Short mmCIF file of C-alpha atoms and ligand atoms in Angstrom, two decimals:
data_model
loop_
_atom_site.label_atom_id
_atom_site.label_comp_id
_atom_site.label_asym_id
_atom_site.label_seq_id
_atom_site.Cartn_x
_atom_site.Cartn_y
_atom_site.Cartn_z
CA MET T 17 -35.47 55.27 84.45
CA LYS T 18 -32.18 54.05 83.04
CA ALA T 19 -29.46 56.50 81.99
CA ILE T 20 -25.91 56.38 80.63
CA VAL T 21 -23.94 58.41 83.14
CA LYS T 22 -20.36 59.58 83.61
CA LYS T 23 -20.00 58.77 87.28
CA GLU T 24 -16.28 58.70 87.95
CA PRO T 25 -13.39 60.72 86.44
CA GLN T 26 -12.06 57.72 84.46
CA LYS T 27 -12.69 55.85 81.18
CA GLY T 28 -16.21 54.52 80.59
CA PHE T 29 -19.81 55.22 81.49
CA SER T 30 -22.22 53.54 83.92
CA LEU T 31 -25.74 52.40 83.24
CA VAL T 32 -27.68 53.65 86.27
CA GLU T 33 -31.24 53.66 87.54
CA ILE T 34 -32.26 57.23 88.44
CA LYS T 35 -35.44 59.22 89.01
CA GLU T 36 -37.26 60.46 85.92
CA PRO T 37 -36.71 64.19 85.44
CA ILE T 38 -39.73 66.42 86.07
CA ILE T 39 -41.01 69.65 84.63
CA ASN T 40 -39.69 72.55 86.71
CA SER T 41 -40.52 75.60 84.63
CA PRO T 42 -43.59 76.59 82.56
CA HIS T 43 -41.33 76.35 79.48
CA ASP T 44 -40.08 72.81 80.17
CA VAL T 45 -40.96 69.85 77.97
CA LYS T 46 -40.73 66.23 79.10
CA ILE T 47 -39.66 63.90 76.31
CA LYS T 48 -39.47 60.14 75.95
CA VAL T 49 -36.14 59.59 74.19
CA LEU T 50 -36.57 57.22 71.24
CA LYS T 51 -33.11 57.24 69.68
CA ALA T 52 -29.90 59.11 70.42
CA SER T 53 -26.69 59.08 68.42
CA ILE T 54 -23.05 59.12 69.45
CA CYS T 55 -20.92 62.18 68.70
CA GLY T 56 -17.14 62.58 68.83
CA THR T 57 -17.66 64.70 71.97
CA ASP T 58 -19.30 61.71 73.69
CA VAL T 59 -16.25 59.63 72.76
CA HIS T 60 -13.96 62.23 74.39
CA ILE T 61 -16.08 62.03 77.55
CA TYR T 62 -16.20 58.21 77.39
CA LYS T 63 -12.39 58.01 77.11
CA TRP T 64 -11.97 60.81 79.68
CA ASP T 65 -9.17 62.42 77.69
CA ASP T 66 -7.51 65.76 78.49
CA TRP T 67 -10.24 67.72 76.75
CA ALA T 68 -12.96 66.02 78.82
CA LYS T 69 -10.98 66.39 82.07
CA ASN T 70 -10.65 70.13 81.51
CA ARG T 71 -14.12 70.76 80.12
CA ILE T 72 -16.53 68.72 82.28
CA LYS T 73 -17.05 70.50 85.59
CA LYS T 74 -19.61 68.34 87.37
CA LEU T 75 -19.96 64.58 87.89
CA PRO T 76 -22.09 62.52 87.85
CA GLN T 77 -23.67 63.72 84.61
CA ILE T 78 -25.88 62.07 81.98
CA ASP T 79 -24.03 62.04 78.65
CA GLY T 80 -25.39 62.60 75.12
CA HIS T 81 -26.82 65.47 73.10
CA GLU T 82 -28.11 64.12 69.74
CA PHE T 83 -31.63 62.71 69.97
CA VAL T 84 -35.14 62.29 68.69
CA GLY T 85 -38.01 61.80 71.08
CA ARG T 86 -41.74 62.07 71.67
CA VAL T 87 -43.25 64.78 73.85
CA ILE T 88 -45.15 63.35 76.79
CA GLU T 89 -45.82 66.45 78.91
CA THR T 90 -45.47 70.21 78.51
CA GLY T 91 -45.21 73.13 80.95
CA SER T 92 -48.10 75.62 81.09
CA GLU T 93 -46.43 78.20 78.77
CA VAL T 94 -45.19 75.83 76.04
CA LYS T 95 -46.68 76.77 72.67
CA ASN T 96 -44.42 75.25 69.98
CA VAL T 97 -44.84 71.54 70.77
CA LYS T 98 -47.55 69.37 72.32
CA PRO T 99 -47.84 65.84 73.72
CA ASN T 100 -47.23 63.11 71.14
CA ASP T 101 -45.23 65.41 68.82
CA LEU T 102 -42.02 63.94 67.43
CA VAL T 103 -39.22 66.36 68.37
CA VAL T 104 -35.53 67.00 67.87
CA GLY T 105 -33.53 69.74 69.52
CA ASP T 106 -30.37 71.77 69.55
CA SER T 107 -27.70 70.81 72.07
CA HIS T 108 -26.79 74.48 72.52
CA ILE T 109 -29.17 75.87 75.11
CA PRO T 110 -29.21 79.65 74.73
CA CYS T 111 -30.41 82.17 77.32
CA GLY T 112 -32.64 83.93 74.79
CA TYR T 113 -31.90 87.43 76.16
CA CYS T 114 -28.23 88.28 75.58
CA TYR T 115 -26.84 90.45 72.75
CA HIS T 116 -26.20 87.43 70.49
CA CYS T 117 -29.53 85.76 71.12
CA ARG T 118 -31.28 89.03 70.29
CA ASN T 119 -29.29 89.37 67.06
CA GLY T 120 -30.29 85.98 65.69
CA ASN T 121 -27.14 84.20 66.85
CA MET T 122 -28.43 81.94 69.61
CA HIS T 123 -25.79 79.33 68.73
CA VAL T 124 -23.11 81.63 70.21
CA CYS T 125 -25.16 82.85 73.17
CA GLN T 126 -23.09 84.52 75.89
CA ASN T 127 -24.62 82.18 78.49
CA LEU T 128 -24.61 79.01 76.40
CA GLN T 129 -25.05 75.65 78.09
CA ILE T 130 -24.28 72.49 76.15
CA LEU T 131 -26.24 69.29 76.76
CA GLY T 132 -24.16 66.44 78.15
CA VAL T 133 -21.26 68.86 78.72
CA ASP T 134 -22.50 71.70 80.96
CA ARG T 135 -25.69 69.95 82.09
CA ASP T 136 -27.33 66.53 81.97
CA GLY T 137 -27.62 65.15 78.46
CA VAL T 138 -30.10 62.90 76.69
CA PHE T 139 -28.75 59.34 76.99
CA SER T 140 -31.68 58.41 79.24
CA GLU T 141 -35.17 57.04 78.79
CA TYR T 142 -36.70 60.45 79.55
CA THR T 143 -35.34 63.97 79.40
CA VAL T 144 -36.65 67.46 80.17
CA LEU T 145 -35.61 70.30 77.87
CA PRO T 146 -36.61 73.94 77.41
CA ASP T 147 -39.15 74.53 74.62
CA LYS T 148 -36.85 77.08 72.88
CA VAL T 149 -34.43 74.38 71.65
CA LEU T 150 -37.10 72.00 70.33
CA LEU T 151 -38.43 71.54 66.83
CA LYS T 152 -41.42 69.40 65.92
CA ILE T 153 -40.63 67.24 62.90
CA ASP T 154 -42.70 65.21 60.49
CA ASP T 155 -43.56 61.70 61.63
CA SER T 156 -42.51 60.34 58.25
CA ILE T 157 -38.81 61.07 58.92
CA PRO T 158 -37.11 57.77 59.87
CA LEU T 159 -36.16 57.94 63.56
CA GLN T 160 -32.53 56.95 63.02
CA TYR T 161 -32.09 59.89 60.63
CA ALA T 162 -33.97 62.28 62.90
CA SER T 163 -31.57 61.35 65.71
CA VAL T 164 -28.60 62.66 63.69
CA MET T 165 -30.14 66.00 62.71
CA GLU T 166 -27.90 67.85 65.16
CA PRO T 167 -24.58 66.92 63.45
CA LEU T 168 -26.37 67.17 60.12
CA GLY T 169 -26.96 70.80 61.12
CA ASN T 170 -23.19 71.25 61.62
CA ALA T 171 -22.61 69.89 58.12
CA LEU T 172 -25.34 72.11 56.68
CA PHE T 173 -24.11 75.26 58.43
CA THR T 174 -20.54 74.64 57.18
CA THR T 175 -21.63 73.74 53.66
CA THR T 176 -24.22 76.44 53.08
CA VAL T 177 -21.95 79.43 53.72
CA ALA T 178 -20.91 79.21 50.05
CA ASP T 179 -22.96 78.73 46.91
CA LEU T 180 -21.83 75.30 45.71
CA ARG T 181 -23.62 75.31 42.35
CA GLY T 182 -21.18 74.43 39.59
CA LYS T 183 -18.25 74.53 42.00
CA ILE T 184 -15.31 72.22 42.71
CA VAL T 185 -15.51 71.43 46.42
CA LEU T 186 -12.82 69.93 48.66
CA ILE T 187 -13.82 68.24 51.92
CA THR T 188 -11.02 67.27 54.31
CA GLY T 189 -12.14 64.49 56.69
CA ALA T 190 -14.95 62.07 55.84
CA GLY T 191 -16.04 61.25 59.37
CA PRO T 192 -19.80 61.30 59.93
CA ILE T 193 -20.02 65.07 59.41
CA GLY T 194 -17.72 65.15 56.37
CA ALA T 195 -19.78 62.28 54.92
CA MET T 196 -22.95 64.32 55.43
CA ALA T 197 -21.23 67.23 53.69
CA ILE T 198 -20.60 65.03 50.63
CA GLU T 199 -24.31 64.28 50.44
CA ILE T 200 -25.21 67.96 50.90
CA ALA T 201 -22.65 69.13 48.31
CA LYS T 202 -24.15 66.68 45.78
CA ILE T 203 -27.69 67.98 46.19
CA SER T 204 -26.48 71.59 46.35
CA GLY T 205 -25.20 71.35 42.77
CA ALA T 206 -21.44 70.97 43.23
CA SER T 207 -19.84 69.93 39.91
CA PHE T 208 -17.01 67.90 41.41
CA ILE T 209 -16.35 66.76 44.98
CA VAL T 210 -12.84 65.93 46.18
CA VAL T 211 -12.47 64.25 49.56
CA SER T 212 -9.30 63.89 51.54
CA GLU T 213 -9.33 61.13 54.18
CA VAL T 214 -6.71 58.92 55.83
CA SER T 215 -8.88 56.05 57.17
CA GLU T 216 -9.54 53.18 54.74
CA TYR T 217 -13.05 52.59 56.16
CA ARG T 218 -14.01 56.20 55.63
CA ILE T 219 -12.32 56.39 52.21
CA LYS T 220 -14.69 53.58 51.16
CA MET T 221 -17.65 55.40 52.72
CA ALA T 222 -16.80 58.59 50.78
CA GLN T 223 -16.51 56.59 47.55
CA LYS T 224 -19.88 54.90 48.18
CA LEU T 225 -21.41 58.32 48.76
CA GLY T 226 -20.33 59.40 45.30
CA ALA T 227 -17.35 61.66 45.97
CA ASN T 228 -15.73 62.17 42.54
CA LEU T 229 -12.16 61.85 43.77
CA VAL T 230 -10.97 60.52 47.13
CA ILE T 231 -7.36 61.15 48.08
CA ASN T 232 -5.44 59.65 50.96
CA PRO T 233 -2.95 62.43 51.84
CA SER T 234 -0.69 59.96 53.64
CA LYS T 235 -0.14 58.26 50.24
CA ASN T 236 -0.55 61.03 47.64
CA SER T 237 -0.07 64.77 47.80
CA LEU T 238 -3.48 66.45 48.02
CA VAL T 239 -2.09 69.74 46.73
CA GLU T 240 -0.46 68.09 43.68
CA GLU T 241 -3.58 66.05 42.86
CA ILE T 242 -5.74 69.17 43.00
CA ASP T 243 -3.20 71.08 40.94
CA LYS T 244 -3.52 68.42 38.21
CA LEU T 245 -7.30 68.30 38.47
CA THR T 246 -7.77 72.07 38.18
CA ASP T 247 -4.89 72.99 35.84
CA GLY T 248 -3.18 74.81 38.68
CA LEU T 249 -6.24 76.92 39.51
CA GLY T 250 -7.37 75.22 42.75
CA VAL T 251 -10.78 74.35 44.18
CA ASP T 252 -13.55 76.92 44.66
CA VAL T 253 -14.68 75.88 48.13
CA PHE T 254 -12.86 74.10 50.94
CA LEU T 255 -14.77 72.49 53.83
CA GLU T 256 -12.48 71.52 56.75
CA MET T 257 -14.05 68.63 58.66
CA SER T 258 -11.09 66.71 60.09
CA GLY T 259 -9.70 68.90 62.87
CA ASN T 260 -6.23 68.07 61.54
CA GLU T 261 -3.62 70.81 61.12
CA ASN T 262 -2.07 69.32 57.97
CA ALA T 263 -5.49 68.93 56.37
CA LEU T 264 -6.25 72.59 57.12
CA ASN T 265 -2.99 73.85 55.56
CA GLU T 266 -3.28 71.53 52.55
CA GLY T 267 -6.85 72.71 52.04
CA ILE T 268 -5.81 76.37 52.12
CA LYS T 269 -3.01 75.62 49.61
CA SER T 270 -5.50 73.78 47.37
CA LEU T 271 -7.91 76.72 47.21
CA LYS T 272 -8.28 78.97 44.20
CA ASN T 273 -7.41 82.65 44.71
CA THR T 274 -10.52 84.37 46.16
CA GLY T 275 -11.90 80.95 47.20
CA VAL T 276 -13.95 80.21 50.29
CA ALA T 277 -12.82 78.12 53.28
CA SER T 278 -15.44 77.00 55.81
CA ILE T 279 -13.88 75.48 58.90
CA LEU T 280 -15.81 73.20 61.28
CA GLY T 281 -12.93 71.00 62.50
CA VAL T 282 -11.88 71.40 66.12
CA PHE T 283 -8.13 71.00 66.63
CA PRO T 284 -6.60 69.02 69.50
CA THR T 285 -4.56 71.98 70.77
CA GLU T 286 -5.46 75.66 71.18
CA LYS T 287 -2.57 76.80 68.95
CA ILE T 288 -1.70 75.24 65.61
CA ASN T 289 0.57 76.13 62.71
CA PHE T 290 -1.43 77.93 60.09
CA ASP T 291 -0.05 79.18 56.79
CA MET T 292 -1.55 82.66 57.15
CA ASN T 293 0.40 84.40 54.40
CA THR T 294 -0.75 81.89 51.80
CA ALA T 295 -4.32 82.64 52.89
CA VAL T 296 -3.75 86.41 52.82
CA PHE T 297 -2.16 86.51 49.38
CA LYS T 298 -4.95 84.38 47.94
CA ASN T 299 -7.54 86.92 49.10
CA LEU T 300 -9.65 84.15 50.64
CA THR T 301 -12.88 84.29 52.55
CA ILE T 302 -12.44 82.21 55.70
CA GLN T 303 -15.55 81.34 57.67
CA THR T 304 -15.37 79.46 60.97
CA ILE T 305 -18.36 77.44 62.16
CA THR T 306 -19.71 76.50 65.54
CA GLY T 307 -22.97 74.70 66.19
CA ARG T 308 -25.95 75.25 63.92
CA LYS T 309 -27.86 78.33 62.84
CA MET T 310 -30.93 78.22 65.05
CA PHE T 311 -33.14 77.45 63.42
CA GLU T 312 -32.40 77.89 59.72
CA THR T 313 -30.28 74.75 59.45
CA TRP T 314 -32.88 72.75 61.42
CA TYR T 315 -35.72 73.74 59.09
CA LEU T 316 -33.58 72.99 56.04
CA ALA T 317 -32.59 69.55 57.40
CA ALA T 318 -36.20 68.77 58.35
CA SER T 319 -37.42 69.68 54.88
CA TRP T 320 -34.73 67.74 53.01
CA LEU T 321 -35.42 64.67 55.16
CA LYS T 322 -39.20 64.93 54.94
CA TYR T 323 -39.09 65.19 51.14
CA LYS T 324 -36.37 62.53 50.91
CA LYS T 325 -33.82 64.75 49.16
CA LEU T 326 -31.07 63.80 51.55
CA ASP T 327 -29.99 60.16 51.80
CA LEU T 328 -28.38 59.24 55.12
CA SER T 329 -28.63 55.47 54.56
CA LYS T 330 -24.89 55.09 53.88
CA ILE T 331 -23.90 57.41 56.74
CA VAL T 332 -25.87 55.95 59.67
CA THR T 333 -24.09 52.60 59.68
CA HIS T 334 -25.00 51.02 63.04
CA ASN T 335 -27.89 50.80 65.53
CA PHE T 336 -27.43 49.41 69.07
CA ASP T 337 -29.73 48.87 72.01
CA PHE T 338 -28.70 51.53 74.55
CA MET T 339 -27.88 48.79 77.08
CA ASP T 340 -25.06 47.76 74.71
CA TYR T 341 -23.55 51.24 74.85
CA GLU T 342 -20.04 49.94 75.64
CA GLU T 343 -19.84 47.97 72.41
CA ALA T 344 -21.19 51.00 70.55
CA PHE T 345 -18.60 53.33 72.09
CA GLU T 346 -15.74 50.95 71.39
CA LEU T 347 -16.84 50.72 67.74
CA MET T 348 -17.19 54.52 67.45
CA SER T 349 -13.71 54.94 69.00
CA SER T 350 -12.23 52.54 66.43
CA GLY T 351 -13.24 54.80 63.51
CA MET T 352 -14.70 51.74 61.73
CA SER T 353 -18.19 53.22 61.50
CA GLY T 354 -20.26 56.08 60.26
CA LYS T 355 -22.85 57.43 62.62
CA ILE T 356 -23.93 55.08 65.44
CA VAL T 357 -27.44 55.29 66.88
CA LEU T 358 -28.53 54.04 70.32
CA ASN T 359 -32.13 52.81 70.57
CA PHE T 360 -33.81 53.84 73.82
CA SER T 361 -37.36 52.89 72.90
CA GLN T 362 -39.27 51.46 69.96
P1 LIG D 4 -14.40 62.54 63.14
O1 LIG D 4 -13.25 62.70 64.06
O2 LIG D 4 -15.24 61.32 63.22
O3 LIG D 4 -13.91 62.68 61.63
C1 LIG D 4 -12.72 63.30 61.25
C2 LIG D 4 -12.16 62.54 60.07
O4 LIG D 4 -10.99 63.22 59.63
C3 LIG D 4 -11.75 61.10 60.42
O5 LIG D 4 -12.43 60.18 59.58
C4 LIG D 4 -10.25 61.09 60.20
O6 LIG D 4 -9.77 59.86 59.68
C5 LIG D 4 -10.07 62.24 59.18
N1 LIG D 4 -8.72 62.80 59.17
C6 LIG D 4 -7.80 62.84 60.16
N2 LIG D 4 -6.65 63.39 59.71
C7 LIG D 4 -6.84 63.73 58.42
C8 LIG D 4 -6.03 64.34 57.42
N3 LIG D 4 -4.76 64.73 57.67
N4 LIG D 4 -6.57 64.52 56.20
C9 LIG D 4 -7.83 64.12 55.94
N5 LIG D 4 -8.65 63.53 56.84
C10 LIG D 4 -8.16 63.34 58.06
O7 LIG D 4 -15.28 63.85 63.35
P2 LIG D 4 -16.77 64.28 62.93
O8 LIG D 4 -17.71 63.91 64.02
O9 LIG D 4 -17.09 63.87 61.54
O10 LIG D 4 -16.57 65.86 63.02
C11 LIG D 4 -15.71 66.51 62.12
C12 LIG D 4 -14.91 67.61 62.80
O11 LIG D 4 -15.80 68.65 63.21
C13 LIG D 4 -14.17 67.19 64.08
O12 LIG D 4 -12.95 67.89 64.15
C14 LIG D 4 -15.10 67.65 65.19
O13 LIG D 4 -14.42 67.90 66.39
C15 LIG D 4 -15.64 68.92 64.58
N6 LIG D 4 -16.93 69.39 65.09
C16 LIG D 4 -17.06 70.72 65.24
C17 LIG D 4 -18.25 71.25 65.66
C18 LIG D 4 -18.38 72.73 65.80
O14 LIG D 4 -19.41 73.18 66.29
N7 LIG D 4 -17.39 73.49 65.35
C19 LIG D 4 -19.34 70.41 65.92
C20 LIG D 4 -19.18 69.04 65.72
C21 LIG D 4 -17.97 68.54 65.30
ZN1 LIG D 5 -28.02 84.37 74.99
#
């Protein structure tokens, strides 16, 4: 089969011909990958930046972790999926037995392995994954939207920690996940959605998605604009989806006393400046987010997509044949796109 592989510790990937993976355990599932989408993490690995150099331990490795596929074979003990099922899956592979797994927090398993980071990923024509990370989804869900259910789960997890009904919501960063959060906030009953974004392409995307006010903080002060909008009160809920230190501090300043901050963004350095006293004296609730709730966010995403409540048509902006991965990665790196999907099979 063909696979997109990080072979050498340098920029780029290689398209290689390798053996199809086989079922090794009774709980393994062999999947024909139909579509897989590109995440910011894949771009870090593609560019081979400092994060990737420090994080990736073993080369060569197949990249990719967001996918939809069809089951073609199951191990003897697999009960949740069967051949021909359409499946998606979490990129966080939990052990299933540690303290966190047993307390319903598989996404922060003590022995977590991440697809395409700690082990071979899914940018290949076939993949083998453990049954515990897979979810069968309805065949009516368009494949390109099914392939982005993993980041959609990040957006859902971040967004659903607060009740958004009737609330003024601020989202900093309208990358693919922030854009998904706009869509989720709309259908969750937010009264008014403010988006802060610095890229012109993504400002337009946020406007098309129906954000009520889009501010470019490099041109206008986010805090002052929100002050005007809310008569000095601040927003109810702040969703941090940029991974930018200034955006985080501006968001905290823009929050109402007793407001809720939900932080998904990952920052480029371990330590950042954070205006802690402002947060303390506002009596905020600050929730950090990693991964997806397994499997609450998956079931919610599957239901909203099946019943066509969630519209991803303005967020998935490009489809490429997987052989054209280089063009796709260059476009994703440029920031001039929403979500980009690679087609592995029809
Ligand atoms: P992305 O990098 O594509 O989007 C971030 C957006 O923030 C960009 O459009 C950028 O222009 C914008 N931005 C940069 N500086 C800004 C500023 N000062 N103010 C406002 N906007 C600004 O990322 P994404 O894939 O949409 O993911 C969003 C964030 O979530 C990233 O930081 C990513 O690393 C993180 N993430 C976290 C998890 C997790 O499990 N915690 C999972 C996936 C992604
Ligand atoms: Zn575990």
